[in-house]
Short mmCIF file of the C-alpha atoms (twelve columns), coordinates in Angstrom:
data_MODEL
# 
_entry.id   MODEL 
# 
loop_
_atom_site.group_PDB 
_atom_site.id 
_atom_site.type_symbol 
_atom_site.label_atom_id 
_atom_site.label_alt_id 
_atom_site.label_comp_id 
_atom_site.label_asym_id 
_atom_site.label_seq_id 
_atom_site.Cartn_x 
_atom_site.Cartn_y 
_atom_site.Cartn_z 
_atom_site.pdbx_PDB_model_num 
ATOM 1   C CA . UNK A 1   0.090   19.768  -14.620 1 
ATOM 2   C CA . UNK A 2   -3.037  18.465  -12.035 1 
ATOM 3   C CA . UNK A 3   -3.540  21.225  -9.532  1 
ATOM 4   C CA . UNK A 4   -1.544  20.430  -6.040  1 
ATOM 5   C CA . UNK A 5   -2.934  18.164  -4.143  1 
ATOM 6   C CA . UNK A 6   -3.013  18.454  -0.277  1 
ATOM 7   C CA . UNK A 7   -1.189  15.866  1.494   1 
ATOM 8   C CA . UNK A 8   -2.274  14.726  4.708   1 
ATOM 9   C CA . UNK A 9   0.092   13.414  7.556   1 
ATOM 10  C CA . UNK A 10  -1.263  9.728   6.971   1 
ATOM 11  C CA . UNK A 11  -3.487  8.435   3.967   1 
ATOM 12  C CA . UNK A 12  -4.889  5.193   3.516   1 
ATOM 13  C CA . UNK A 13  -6.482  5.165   -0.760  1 
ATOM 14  C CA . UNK A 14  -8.149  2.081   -1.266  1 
ATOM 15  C CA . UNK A 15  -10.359 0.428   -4.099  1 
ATOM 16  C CA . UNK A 16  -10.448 -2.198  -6.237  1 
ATOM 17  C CA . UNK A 17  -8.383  -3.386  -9.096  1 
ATOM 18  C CA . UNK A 18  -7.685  -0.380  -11.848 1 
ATOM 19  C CA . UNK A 19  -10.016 1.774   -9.770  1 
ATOM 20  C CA . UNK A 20  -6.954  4.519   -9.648  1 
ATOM 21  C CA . UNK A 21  -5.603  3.795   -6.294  1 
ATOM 22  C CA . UNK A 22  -1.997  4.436   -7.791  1 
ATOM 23  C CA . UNK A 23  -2.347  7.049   -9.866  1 
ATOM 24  C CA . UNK A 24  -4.063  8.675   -6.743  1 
ATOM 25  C CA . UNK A 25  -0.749  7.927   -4.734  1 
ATOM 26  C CA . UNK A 26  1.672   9.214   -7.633  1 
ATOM 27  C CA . UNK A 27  -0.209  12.332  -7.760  1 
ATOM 28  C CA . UNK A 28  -0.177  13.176  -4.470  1 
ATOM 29  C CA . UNK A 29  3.811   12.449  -4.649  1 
ATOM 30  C CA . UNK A 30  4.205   14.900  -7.306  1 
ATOM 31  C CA . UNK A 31  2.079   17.465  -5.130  1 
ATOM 32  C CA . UNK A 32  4.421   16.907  -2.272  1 
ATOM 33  C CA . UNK A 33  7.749   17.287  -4.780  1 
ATOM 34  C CA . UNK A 34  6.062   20.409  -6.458  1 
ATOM 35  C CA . UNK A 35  5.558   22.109  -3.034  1 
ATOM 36  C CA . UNK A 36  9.589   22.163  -1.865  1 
ATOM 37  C CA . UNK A 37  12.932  21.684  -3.773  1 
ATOM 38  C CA . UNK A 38  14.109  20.197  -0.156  1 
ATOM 39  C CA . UNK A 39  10.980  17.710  -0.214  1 
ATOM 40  C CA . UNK A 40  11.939  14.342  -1.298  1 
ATOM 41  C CA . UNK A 41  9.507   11.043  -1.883  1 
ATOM 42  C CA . UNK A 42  10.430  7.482   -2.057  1 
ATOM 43  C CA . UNK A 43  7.912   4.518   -3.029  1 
ATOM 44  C CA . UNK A 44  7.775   1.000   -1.428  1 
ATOM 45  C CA . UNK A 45  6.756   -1.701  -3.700  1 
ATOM 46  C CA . UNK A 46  5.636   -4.849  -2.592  1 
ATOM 47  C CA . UNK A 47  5.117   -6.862  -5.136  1 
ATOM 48  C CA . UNK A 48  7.053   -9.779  -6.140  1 
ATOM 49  C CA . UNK A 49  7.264   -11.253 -9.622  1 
ATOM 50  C CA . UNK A 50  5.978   -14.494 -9.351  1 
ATOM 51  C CA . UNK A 51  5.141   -15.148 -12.588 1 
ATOM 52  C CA . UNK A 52  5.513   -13.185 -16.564 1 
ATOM 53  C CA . UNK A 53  1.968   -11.289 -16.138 1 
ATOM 54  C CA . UNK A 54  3.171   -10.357 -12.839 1 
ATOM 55  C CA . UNK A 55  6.336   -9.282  -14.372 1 
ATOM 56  C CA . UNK A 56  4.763   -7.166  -16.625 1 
ATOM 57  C CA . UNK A 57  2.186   -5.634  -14.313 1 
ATOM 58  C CA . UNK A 58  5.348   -4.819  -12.628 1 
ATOM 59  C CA . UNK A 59  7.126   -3.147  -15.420 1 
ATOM 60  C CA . UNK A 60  3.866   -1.661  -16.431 1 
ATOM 61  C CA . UNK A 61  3.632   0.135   -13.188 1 
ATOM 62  C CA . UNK A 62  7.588   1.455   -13.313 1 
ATOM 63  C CA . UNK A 63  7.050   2.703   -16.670 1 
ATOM 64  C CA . UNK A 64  3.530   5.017   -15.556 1 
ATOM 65  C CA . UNK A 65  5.693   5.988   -11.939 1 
ATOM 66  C CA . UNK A 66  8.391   6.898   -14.289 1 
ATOM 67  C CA . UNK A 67  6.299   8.834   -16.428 1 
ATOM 68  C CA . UNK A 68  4.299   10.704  -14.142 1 
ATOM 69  C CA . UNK A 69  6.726   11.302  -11.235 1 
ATOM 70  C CA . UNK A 70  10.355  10.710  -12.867 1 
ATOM 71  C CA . UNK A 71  11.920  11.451  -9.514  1 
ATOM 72  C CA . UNK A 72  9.599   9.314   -6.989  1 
ATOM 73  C CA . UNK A 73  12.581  7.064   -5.658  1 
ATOM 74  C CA . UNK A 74  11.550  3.049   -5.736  1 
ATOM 75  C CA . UNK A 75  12.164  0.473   -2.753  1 
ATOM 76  C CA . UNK A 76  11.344  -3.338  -2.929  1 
ATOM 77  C CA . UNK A 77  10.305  -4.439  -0.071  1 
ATOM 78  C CA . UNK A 78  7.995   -7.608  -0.066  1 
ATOM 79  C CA . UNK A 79  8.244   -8.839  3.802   1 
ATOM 80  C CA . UNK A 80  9.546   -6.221  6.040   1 
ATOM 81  C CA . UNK A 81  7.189   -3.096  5.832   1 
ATOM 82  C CA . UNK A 82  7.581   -2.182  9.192   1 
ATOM 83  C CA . UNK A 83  11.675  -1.906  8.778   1 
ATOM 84  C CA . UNK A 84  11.319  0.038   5.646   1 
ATOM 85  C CA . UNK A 85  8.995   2.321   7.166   1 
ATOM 86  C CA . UNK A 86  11.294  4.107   9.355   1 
ATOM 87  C CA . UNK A 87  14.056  3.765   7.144   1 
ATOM 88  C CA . UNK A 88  12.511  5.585   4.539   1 
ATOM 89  C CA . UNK A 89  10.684  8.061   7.004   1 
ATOM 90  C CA . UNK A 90  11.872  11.735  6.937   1 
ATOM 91  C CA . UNK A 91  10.227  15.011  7.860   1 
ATOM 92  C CA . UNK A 92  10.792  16.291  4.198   1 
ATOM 93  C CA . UNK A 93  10.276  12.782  2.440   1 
ATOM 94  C CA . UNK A 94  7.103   11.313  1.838   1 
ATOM 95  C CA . UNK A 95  6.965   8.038   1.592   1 
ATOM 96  C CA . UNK A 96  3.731   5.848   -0.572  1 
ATOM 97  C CA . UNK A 97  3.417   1.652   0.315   1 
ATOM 98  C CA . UNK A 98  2.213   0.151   -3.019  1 
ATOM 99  C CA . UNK A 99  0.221   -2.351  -1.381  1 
ATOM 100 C CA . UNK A 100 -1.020  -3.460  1.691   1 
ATOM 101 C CA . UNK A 101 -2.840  -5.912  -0.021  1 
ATOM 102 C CA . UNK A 102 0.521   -7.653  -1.582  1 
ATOM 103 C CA . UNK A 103 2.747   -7.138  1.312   1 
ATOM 104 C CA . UNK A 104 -0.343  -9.216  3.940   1 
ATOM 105 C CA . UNK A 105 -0.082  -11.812 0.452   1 
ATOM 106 C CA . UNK A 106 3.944   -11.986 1.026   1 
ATOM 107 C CA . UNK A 107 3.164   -12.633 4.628   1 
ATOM 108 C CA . UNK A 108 0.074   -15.260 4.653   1 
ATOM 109 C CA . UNK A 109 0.849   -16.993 1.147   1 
ATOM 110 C CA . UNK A 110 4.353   -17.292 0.486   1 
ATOM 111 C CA . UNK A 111 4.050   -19.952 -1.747  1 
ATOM 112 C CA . UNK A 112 0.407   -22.403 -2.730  1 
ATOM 113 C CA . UNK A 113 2.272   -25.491 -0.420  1 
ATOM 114 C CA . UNK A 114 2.326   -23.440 2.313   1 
ATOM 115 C CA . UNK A 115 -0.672  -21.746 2.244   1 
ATOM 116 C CA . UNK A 116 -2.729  -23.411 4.603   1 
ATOM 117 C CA . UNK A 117 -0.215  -23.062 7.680   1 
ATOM 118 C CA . UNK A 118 0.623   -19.558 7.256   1 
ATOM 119 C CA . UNK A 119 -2.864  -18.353 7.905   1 
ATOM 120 C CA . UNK A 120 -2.712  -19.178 11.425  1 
ATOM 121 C CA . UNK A 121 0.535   -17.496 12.070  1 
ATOM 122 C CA . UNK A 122 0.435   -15.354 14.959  1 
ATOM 123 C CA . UNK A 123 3.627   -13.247 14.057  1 
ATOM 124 C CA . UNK A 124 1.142   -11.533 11.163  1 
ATOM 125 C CA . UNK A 125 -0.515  -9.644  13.771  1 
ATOM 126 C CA . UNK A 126 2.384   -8.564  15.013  1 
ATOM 127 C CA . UNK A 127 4.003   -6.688  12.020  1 
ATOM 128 C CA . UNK A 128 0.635   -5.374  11.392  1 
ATOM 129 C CA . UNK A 129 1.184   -4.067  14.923  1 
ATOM 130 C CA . UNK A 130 4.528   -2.951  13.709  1 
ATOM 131 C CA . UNK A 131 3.670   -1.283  10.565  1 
ATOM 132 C CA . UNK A 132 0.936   0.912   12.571  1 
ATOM 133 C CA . UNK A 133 3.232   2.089   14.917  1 
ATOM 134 C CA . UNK A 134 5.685   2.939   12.130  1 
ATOM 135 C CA . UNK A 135 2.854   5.272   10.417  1 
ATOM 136 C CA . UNK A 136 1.572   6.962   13.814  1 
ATOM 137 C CA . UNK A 137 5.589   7.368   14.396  1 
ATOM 138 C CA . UNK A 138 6.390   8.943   10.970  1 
ATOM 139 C CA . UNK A 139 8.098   11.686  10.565  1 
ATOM 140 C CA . UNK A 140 6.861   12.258  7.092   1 
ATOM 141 C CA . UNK A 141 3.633   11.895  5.311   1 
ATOM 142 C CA . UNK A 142 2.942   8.619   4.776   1 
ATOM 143 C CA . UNK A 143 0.635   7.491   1.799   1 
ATOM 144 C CA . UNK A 144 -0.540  3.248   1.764   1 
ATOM 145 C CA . UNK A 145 -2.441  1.909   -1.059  1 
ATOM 146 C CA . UNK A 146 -4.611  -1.255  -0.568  1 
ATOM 147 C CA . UNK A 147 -7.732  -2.668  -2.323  1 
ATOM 148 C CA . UNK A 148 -10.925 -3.044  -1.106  1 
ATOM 149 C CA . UNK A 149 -12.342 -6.703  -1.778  1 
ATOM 150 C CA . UNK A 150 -14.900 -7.355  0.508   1 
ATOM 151 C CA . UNK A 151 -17.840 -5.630  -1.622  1 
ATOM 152 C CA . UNK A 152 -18.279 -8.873  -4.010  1 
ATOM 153 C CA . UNK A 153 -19.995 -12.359 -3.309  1 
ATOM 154 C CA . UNK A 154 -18.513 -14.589 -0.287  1 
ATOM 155 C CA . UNK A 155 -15.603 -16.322 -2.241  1 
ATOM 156 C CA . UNK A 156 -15.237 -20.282 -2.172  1 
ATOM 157 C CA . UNK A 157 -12.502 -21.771 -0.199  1 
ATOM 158 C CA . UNK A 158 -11.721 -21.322 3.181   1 
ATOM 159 C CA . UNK A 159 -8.116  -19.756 2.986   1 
ATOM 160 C CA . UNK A 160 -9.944  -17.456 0.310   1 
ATOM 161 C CA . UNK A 161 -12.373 -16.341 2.879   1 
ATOM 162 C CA . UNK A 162 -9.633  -16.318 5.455   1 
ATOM 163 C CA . UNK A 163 -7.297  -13.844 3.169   1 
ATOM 164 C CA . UNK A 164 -10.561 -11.825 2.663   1 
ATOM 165 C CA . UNK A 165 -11.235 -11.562 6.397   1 
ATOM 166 C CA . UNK A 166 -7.865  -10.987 7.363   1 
ATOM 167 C CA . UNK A 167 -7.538  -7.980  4.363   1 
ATOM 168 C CA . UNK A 168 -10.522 -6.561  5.664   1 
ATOM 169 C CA . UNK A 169 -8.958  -6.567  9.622   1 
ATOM 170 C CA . UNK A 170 -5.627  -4.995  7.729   1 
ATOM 171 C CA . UNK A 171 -7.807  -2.278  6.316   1 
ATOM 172 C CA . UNK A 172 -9.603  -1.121  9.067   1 
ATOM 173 C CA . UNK A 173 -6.395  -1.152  11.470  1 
ATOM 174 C CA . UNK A 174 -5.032  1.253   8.758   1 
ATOM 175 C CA . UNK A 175 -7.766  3.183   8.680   1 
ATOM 176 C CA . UNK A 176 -7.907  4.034   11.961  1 
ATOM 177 C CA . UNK A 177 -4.708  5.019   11.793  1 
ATOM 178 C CA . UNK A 178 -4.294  7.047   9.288   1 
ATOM 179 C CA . UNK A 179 -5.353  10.854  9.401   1 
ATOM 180 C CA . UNK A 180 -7.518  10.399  5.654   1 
ATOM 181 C CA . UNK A 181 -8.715  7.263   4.302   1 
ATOM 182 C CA . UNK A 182 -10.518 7.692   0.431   1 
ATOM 183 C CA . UNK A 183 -11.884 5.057   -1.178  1 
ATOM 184 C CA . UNK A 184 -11.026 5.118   -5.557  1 
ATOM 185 C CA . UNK A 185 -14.021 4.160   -7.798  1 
ATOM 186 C CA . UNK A 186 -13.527 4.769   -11.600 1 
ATOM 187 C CA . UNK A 187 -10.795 7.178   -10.978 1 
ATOM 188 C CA . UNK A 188 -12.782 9.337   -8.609  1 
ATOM 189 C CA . UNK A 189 -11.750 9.698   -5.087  1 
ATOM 190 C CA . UNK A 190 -14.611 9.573   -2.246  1 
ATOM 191 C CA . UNK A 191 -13.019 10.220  1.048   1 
ATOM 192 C CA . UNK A 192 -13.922 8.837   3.638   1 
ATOM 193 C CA . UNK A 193 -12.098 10.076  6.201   1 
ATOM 194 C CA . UNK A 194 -10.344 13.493  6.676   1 
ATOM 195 C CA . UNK A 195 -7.737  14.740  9.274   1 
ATOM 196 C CA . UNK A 196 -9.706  16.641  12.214  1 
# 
């Protein structure tokens, strides 16, 4: 078994795709579980199968969670973050959002027709609002997981740009929220951020 991990009150783990983010989060659930027999942890996933690679990303993801921490509890949640939040928030229970990224994607893109519209949508900002107050409010350690995207070439398209811009707003509001923020590359963690 990994040696514990210490969890912090509030971590935000970000990086890009396959960079470990997850496996970071898992780990630091089955730090938190190791530490207590009264210490509980519970996952939201925000994800929504769309289509079959989706699917099996999905499934793909439930099998390693099972594997690695067989008794992290699992919540869909695609659209209310904020609600689930506090629901799942005890002071024995940690609680890990698997993603950010995919839960601002539920909100801004529900579907290509729409697309266009939903970027303007004030009510955004407002469960973003939500969701922060929810994770200074906690109870319970609180773990997010988002990716970072903003590191490659200007993407074409202006809602492209505008889902890169608004990610990027999402990601610093969380990270000055949370107590740690560490930033994944190749399965290495490289905080950037620790609790004071």
């Amino acid at each position: 078994m990994d040696e514990l991990m210490q969890v912090a009150r509030s971590e935000l783990i970000l990086g890009g795709q396959k960079s470990g983010k997850s496996r970071r989060a898992e780990l630091l659930a089955r730090s938190w579980l190791a530490q207590s027999l009264a210490h509980d942890a519970v996952l939201i996933a925000t994800a929504q199968p769309w289509d079959d690679e989706m699917r099996e990303r999905i499934a793909r993801h439930q099998q390693d969670r099972a594997e690695r921490v067989p008794t992290l509890r699992t919540l869909e949640e695609p659209l209310q973050l904020a609600s689930a939040l506090v629901e799942c928030s005890q002071p024995h229970t940690l609680v890990v959002v698997d993603c950010l990224t995919l839960w601002l994607t539920n909100l801004l893109m529900p579907d290509e027709e729409y697309a266009p519209k939903r970027f303007e949508a004030p009510d955004t900002w407002a469960q973003v609002a939500m969701v922060l107050r929810a994770i200074r409010e906690a109870p319970g350690p609180v773990v997010l997981v988002g990716n970072e995207i903003g590191l490659g070439v200007i993407p074409l398209g202006r809602e492209v740009r505008a889902f890169v811009d608004a990610l990027g707003r999402l990601n610093q509001d969380v990270a000055r929220t949370c107590e740690r923020v560490t930033l994944m590359a190749a399965g290495l963690p490289l905080t950037l951020k620790e609790p004071s």
